[in-house]
Coordinates of C-alpha atoms in Angstrom, one line a residue:
X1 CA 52.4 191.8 146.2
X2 CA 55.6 189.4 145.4
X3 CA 54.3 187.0 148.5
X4 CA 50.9 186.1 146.8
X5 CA 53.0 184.5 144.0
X6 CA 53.3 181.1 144.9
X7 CA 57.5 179.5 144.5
X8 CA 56.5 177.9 141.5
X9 CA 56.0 181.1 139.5
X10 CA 52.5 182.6 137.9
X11 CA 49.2 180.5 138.5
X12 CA 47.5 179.4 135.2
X13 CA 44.4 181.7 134.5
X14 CA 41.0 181.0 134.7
X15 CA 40.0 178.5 132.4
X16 CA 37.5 180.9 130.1
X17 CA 40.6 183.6 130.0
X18 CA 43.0 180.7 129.3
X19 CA 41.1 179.6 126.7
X20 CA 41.2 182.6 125.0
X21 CA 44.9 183.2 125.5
X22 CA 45.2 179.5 123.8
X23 CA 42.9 180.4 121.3
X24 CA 44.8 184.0 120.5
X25 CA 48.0 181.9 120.0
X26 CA 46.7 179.9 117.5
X27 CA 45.4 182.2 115.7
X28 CA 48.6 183.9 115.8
X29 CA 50.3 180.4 114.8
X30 CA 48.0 180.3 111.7
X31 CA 49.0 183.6 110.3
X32 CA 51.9 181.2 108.9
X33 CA 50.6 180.8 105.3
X34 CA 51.8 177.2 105.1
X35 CA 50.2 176.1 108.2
X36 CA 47.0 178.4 108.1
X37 CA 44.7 175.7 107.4
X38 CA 45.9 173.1 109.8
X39 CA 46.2 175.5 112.8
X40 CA 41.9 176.8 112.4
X41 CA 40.6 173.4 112.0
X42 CA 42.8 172.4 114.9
X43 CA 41.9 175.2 117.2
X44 CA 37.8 174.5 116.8
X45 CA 39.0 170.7 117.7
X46 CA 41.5 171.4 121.1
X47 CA 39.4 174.0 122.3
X48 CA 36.6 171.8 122.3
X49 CA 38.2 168.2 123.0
X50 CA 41.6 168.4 124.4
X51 CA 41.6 172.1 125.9
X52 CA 43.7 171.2 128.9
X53 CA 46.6 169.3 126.8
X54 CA 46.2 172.4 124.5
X55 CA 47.4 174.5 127.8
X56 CA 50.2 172.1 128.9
X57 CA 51.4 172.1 125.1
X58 CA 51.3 175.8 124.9
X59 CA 53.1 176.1 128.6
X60 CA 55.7 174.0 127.4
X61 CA 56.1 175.6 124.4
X62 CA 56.3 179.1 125.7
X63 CA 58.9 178.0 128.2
X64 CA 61.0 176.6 125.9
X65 CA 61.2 180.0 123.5
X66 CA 61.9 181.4 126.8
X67 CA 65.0 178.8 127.5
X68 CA 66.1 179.8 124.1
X69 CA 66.0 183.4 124.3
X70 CA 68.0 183.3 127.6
X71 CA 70.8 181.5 126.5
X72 CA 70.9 183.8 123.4
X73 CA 71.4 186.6 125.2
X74 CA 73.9 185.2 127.4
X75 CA 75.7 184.3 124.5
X76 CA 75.9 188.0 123.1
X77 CA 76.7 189.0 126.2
X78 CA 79.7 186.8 126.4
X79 CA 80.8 187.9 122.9
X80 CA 80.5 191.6 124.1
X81 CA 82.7 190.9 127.1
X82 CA 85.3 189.3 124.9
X83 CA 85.6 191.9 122.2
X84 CA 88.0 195.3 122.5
X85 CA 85.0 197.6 121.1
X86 CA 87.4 200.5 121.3
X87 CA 89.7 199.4 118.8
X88 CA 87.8 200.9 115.8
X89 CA 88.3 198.2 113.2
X90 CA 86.7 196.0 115.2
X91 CA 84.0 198.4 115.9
X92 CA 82.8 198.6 112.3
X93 CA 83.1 194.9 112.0
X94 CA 80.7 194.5 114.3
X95 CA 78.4 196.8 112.9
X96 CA 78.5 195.7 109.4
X97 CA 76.5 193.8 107.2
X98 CA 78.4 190.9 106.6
X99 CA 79.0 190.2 110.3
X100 CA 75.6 190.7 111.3
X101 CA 74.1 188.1 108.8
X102 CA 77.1 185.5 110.1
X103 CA 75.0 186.4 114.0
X104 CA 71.7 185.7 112.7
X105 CA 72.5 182.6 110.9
X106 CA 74.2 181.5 114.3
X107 CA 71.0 182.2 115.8
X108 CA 68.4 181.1 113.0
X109 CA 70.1 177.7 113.3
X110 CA 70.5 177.9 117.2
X111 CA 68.3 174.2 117.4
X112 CA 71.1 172.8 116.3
X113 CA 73.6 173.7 119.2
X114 CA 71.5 171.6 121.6
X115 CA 74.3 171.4 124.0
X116 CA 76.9 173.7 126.1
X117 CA 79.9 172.6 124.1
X118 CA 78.4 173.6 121.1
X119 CA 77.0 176.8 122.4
X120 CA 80.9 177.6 123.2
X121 CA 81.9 176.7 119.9
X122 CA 79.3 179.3 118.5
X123 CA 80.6 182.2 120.8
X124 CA 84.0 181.3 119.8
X125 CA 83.1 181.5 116.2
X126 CA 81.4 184.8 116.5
X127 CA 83.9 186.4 118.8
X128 CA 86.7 185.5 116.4
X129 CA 85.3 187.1 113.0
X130 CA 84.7 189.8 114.4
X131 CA 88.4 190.2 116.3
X132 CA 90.3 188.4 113.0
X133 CA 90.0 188.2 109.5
X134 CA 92.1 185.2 108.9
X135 CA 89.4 184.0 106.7
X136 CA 86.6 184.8 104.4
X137 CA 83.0 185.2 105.6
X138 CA 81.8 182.1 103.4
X139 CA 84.1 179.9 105.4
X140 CA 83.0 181.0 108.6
X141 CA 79.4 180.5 107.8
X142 CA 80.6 176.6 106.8
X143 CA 81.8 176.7 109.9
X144 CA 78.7 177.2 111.6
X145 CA 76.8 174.3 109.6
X146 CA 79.4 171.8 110.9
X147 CA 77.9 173.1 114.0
X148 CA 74.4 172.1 113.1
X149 CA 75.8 168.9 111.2
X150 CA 78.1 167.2 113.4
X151 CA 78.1 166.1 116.9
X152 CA 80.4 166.4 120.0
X153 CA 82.0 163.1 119.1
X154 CA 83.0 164.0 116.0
X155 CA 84.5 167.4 117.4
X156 CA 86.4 165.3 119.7
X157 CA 88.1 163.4 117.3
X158 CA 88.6 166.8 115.1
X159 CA 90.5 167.5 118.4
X160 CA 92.3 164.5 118.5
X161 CA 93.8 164.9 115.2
X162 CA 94.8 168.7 116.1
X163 CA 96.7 167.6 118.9
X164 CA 98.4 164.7 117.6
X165 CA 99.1 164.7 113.6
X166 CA 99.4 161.6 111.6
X167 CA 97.4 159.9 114.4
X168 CA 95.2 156.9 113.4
X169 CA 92.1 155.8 114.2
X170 CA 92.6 153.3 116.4
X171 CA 94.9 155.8 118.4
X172 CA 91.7 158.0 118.4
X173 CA 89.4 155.4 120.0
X174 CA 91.9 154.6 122.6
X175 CA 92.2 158.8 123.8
X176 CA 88.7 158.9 123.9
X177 CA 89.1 156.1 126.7
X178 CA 86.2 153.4 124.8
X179 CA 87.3 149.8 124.6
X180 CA 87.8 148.5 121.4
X181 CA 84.1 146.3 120.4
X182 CA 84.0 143.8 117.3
X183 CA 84.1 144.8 114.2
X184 CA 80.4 144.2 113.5
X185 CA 79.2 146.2 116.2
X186 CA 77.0 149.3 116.2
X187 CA 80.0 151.0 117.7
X188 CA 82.5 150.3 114.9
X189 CA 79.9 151.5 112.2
X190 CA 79.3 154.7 114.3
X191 CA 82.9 155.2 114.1
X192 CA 83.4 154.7 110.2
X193 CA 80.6 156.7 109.5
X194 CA 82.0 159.6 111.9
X195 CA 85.2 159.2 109.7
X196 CA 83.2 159.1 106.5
X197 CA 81.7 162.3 107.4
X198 CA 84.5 163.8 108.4
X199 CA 86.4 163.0 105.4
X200 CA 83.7 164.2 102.9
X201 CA 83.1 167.1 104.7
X202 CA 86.5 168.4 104.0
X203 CA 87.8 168.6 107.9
X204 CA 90.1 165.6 107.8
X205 CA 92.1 163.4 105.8
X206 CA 94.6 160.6 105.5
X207 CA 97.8 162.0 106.2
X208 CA 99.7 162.9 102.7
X209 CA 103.3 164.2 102.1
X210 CA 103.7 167.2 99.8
X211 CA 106.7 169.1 98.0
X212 CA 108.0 172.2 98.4
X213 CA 105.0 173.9 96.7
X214 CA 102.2 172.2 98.8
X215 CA 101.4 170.2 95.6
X216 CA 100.4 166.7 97.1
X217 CA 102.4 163.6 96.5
X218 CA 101.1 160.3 95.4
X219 CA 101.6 157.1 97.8
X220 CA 103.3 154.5 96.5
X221 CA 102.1 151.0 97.2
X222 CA 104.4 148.5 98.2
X223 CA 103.7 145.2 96.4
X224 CA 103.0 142.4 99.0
X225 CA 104.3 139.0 99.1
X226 CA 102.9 136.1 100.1
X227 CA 99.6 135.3 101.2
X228 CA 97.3 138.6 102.0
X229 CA 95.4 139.4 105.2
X230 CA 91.3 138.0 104.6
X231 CA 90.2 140.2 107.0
X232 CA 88.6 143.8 105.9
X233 CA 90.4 147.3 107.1
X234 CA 89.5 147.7 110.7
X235 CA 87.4 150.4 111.9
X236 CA 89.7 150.9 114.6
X237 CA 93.2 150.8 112.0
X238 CA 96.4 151.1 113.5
X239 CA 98.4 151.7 110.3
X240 CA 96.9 155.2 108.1
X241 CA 97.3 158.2 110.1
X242 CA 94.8 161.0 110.0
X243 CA 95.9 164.8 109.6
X244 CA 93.0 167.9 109.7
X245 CA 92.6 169.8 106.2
X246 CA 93.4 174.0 105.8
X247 CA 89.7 174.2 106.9
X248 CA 89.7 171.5 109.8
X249 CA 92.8 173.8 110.9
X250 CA 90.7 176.9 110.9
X251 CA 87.9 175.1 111.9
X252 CA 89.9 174.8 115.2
X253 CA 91.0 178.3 115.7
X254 CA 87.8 180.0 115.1
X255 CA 85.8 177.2 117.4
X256 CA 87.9 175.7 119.9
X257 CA 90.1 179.1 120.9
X258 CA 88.8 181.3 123.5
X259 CA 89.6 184.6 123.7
X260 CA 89.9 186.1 127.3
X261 CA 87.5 187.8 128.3
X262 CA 88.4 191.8 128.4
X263 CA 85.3 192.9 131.2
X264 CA 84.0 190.8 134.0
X265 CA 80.1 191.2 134.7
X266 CA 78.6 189.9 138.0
X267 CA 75.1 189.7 138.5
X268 CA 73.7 192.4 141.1
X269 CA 72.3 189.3 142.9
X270 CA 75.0 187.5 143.2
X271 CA 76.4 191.0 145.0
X272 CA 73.4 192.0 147.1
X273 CA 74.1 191.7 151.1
X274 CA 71.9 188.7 152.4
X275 CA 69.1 190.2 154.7
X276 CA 66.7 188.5 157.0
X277 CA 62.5 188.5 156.9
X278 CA 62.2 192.0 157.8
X279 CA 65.0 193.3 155.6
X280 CA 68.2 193.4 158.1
X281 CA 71.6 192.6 157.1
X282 CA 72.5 189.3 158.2
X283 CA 76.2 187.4 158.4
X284 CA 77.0 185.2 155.3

């Protein structure tokens, strides 16, 4: 039976039966109350006008839940491996309340990790609140909407600053191996509104001295002689060096840390012996 499906997986059903598999699936789609409306008067429409984009739009649609869906579970899975489930305190974590809500909020927001890195960041998240407690819940869950917020260039500066503090922006720019473009360019804004968010998001911050208590100092600004400088601040400055906040720090440990994994899994494919046509073991 497997050889009479062709390489490129199931055949579309017959038109009459797909339509009705379309048709089921928006009526499904319209049990949203919000959308109810929209989805019957555009099923009577598609299945009498477009009905083939209808299929392709419903394919693609399908195949993308399923896209979704996979890397989820691969992403439990990974947690799973990384986390001792016989120490018991972790155990209950993991079963709790409070650390199941932080999982479906990762997943409920899972559009928003549209890339590996980012995906990582989530199983790192997860995998360290339930394994430490080094913060509270609410700040993990902030964690998570930087996830959906920012982008991989602005966790590559957050990195930048985490390995090198008191590092400037120009510094930055340079690691990140991008030629410095004039000052009016679509670049330089790009990179002041990176710092902007940054900044008013709470995960960075001009480097500041403090006493003894952690009570922040004020600068104090030398008064200039002479003529001043015309030009504005440069988006690329040299001079003010950038330091991560308490939550950019934690930000760091609970995303970018990996903790080893404590059981290896191999697919049973990868391990099945190669055989030939009529199912005898052939040499690798």
């Amino acid at each position: 039976m497997a050889d009479d499906v062709s390489a490129e997986g199931p055949e579309k059903p017959e038109n009459e039966s797909w339509k009705k598999v379309a048709r089921g699936a928006l009526q499904v789609a319209g049990a949203v109350p919000f959308a109810g409306g929209l989805f019957s008067a555009a099923a009577g429409y598609w299945s009498e006008r477009e009905q083939d984009r209808l299929n392709d739009f419903l394919k693609q649609w399908i195949a993308m839940l399923e896209d979704e869906l996979r890397e989820k579970q691969t992403t439990i899975a990974e947690i799973a491996m990384r986390l001792d489930l016989h120490d018991e305190e972790i155990a209950e974590r993991v079963t709790s309340d409070d650390y199941q809500a932080l999982v479906k909020k990762a997943f409920r927001d899972w559009a928003g990790t549209e890339s590996a890195t980012k995906q990582e960041y989530v199983r790192n998240i997860l995998t360290n609140a339930a394994s430490a407690r080094l913060t509270s819940d609410d700040v993990v869950r902030l964690f998570l909407e930087w996830l959906h917020s920012y982008s991989e260039l602005h966790f590559a500066v957050v990195a930048e600053i985490y390995n090198s503090d008191g590092i400037t922006r120009g510094e930055i720019w340079d690691r990140l191996g991008k030629g410095r473009p004039r000052e009016n360019s679509a670049e330089a804004d790009l990179y002041k509104l990176l710092f902007r968010d940054l900044s008013t998001g709470g995960v960075v911050r001009q480097h500041r001295q403090t006493d003894y208590a952690g009570n922040f100092i004020k600068k104090k600004r030398p008064k200039r002689a002479g003529s001043t400088d015309p030009r504005m601040k440069s988006a690329f400055d040299d001079e003010e060096g950038y330091e991560l906040t308490a939550l950019g720090q934690q930000f760091v440990h609970y995303a970018m840390t990996e903790i080893t994994p404590k059981i290896e899994y191999h697919d049973a494919a990868d391990d099945a012996e190669p055989v030939d046509e009529e199912g005898e073991k052939v040499d690798a």
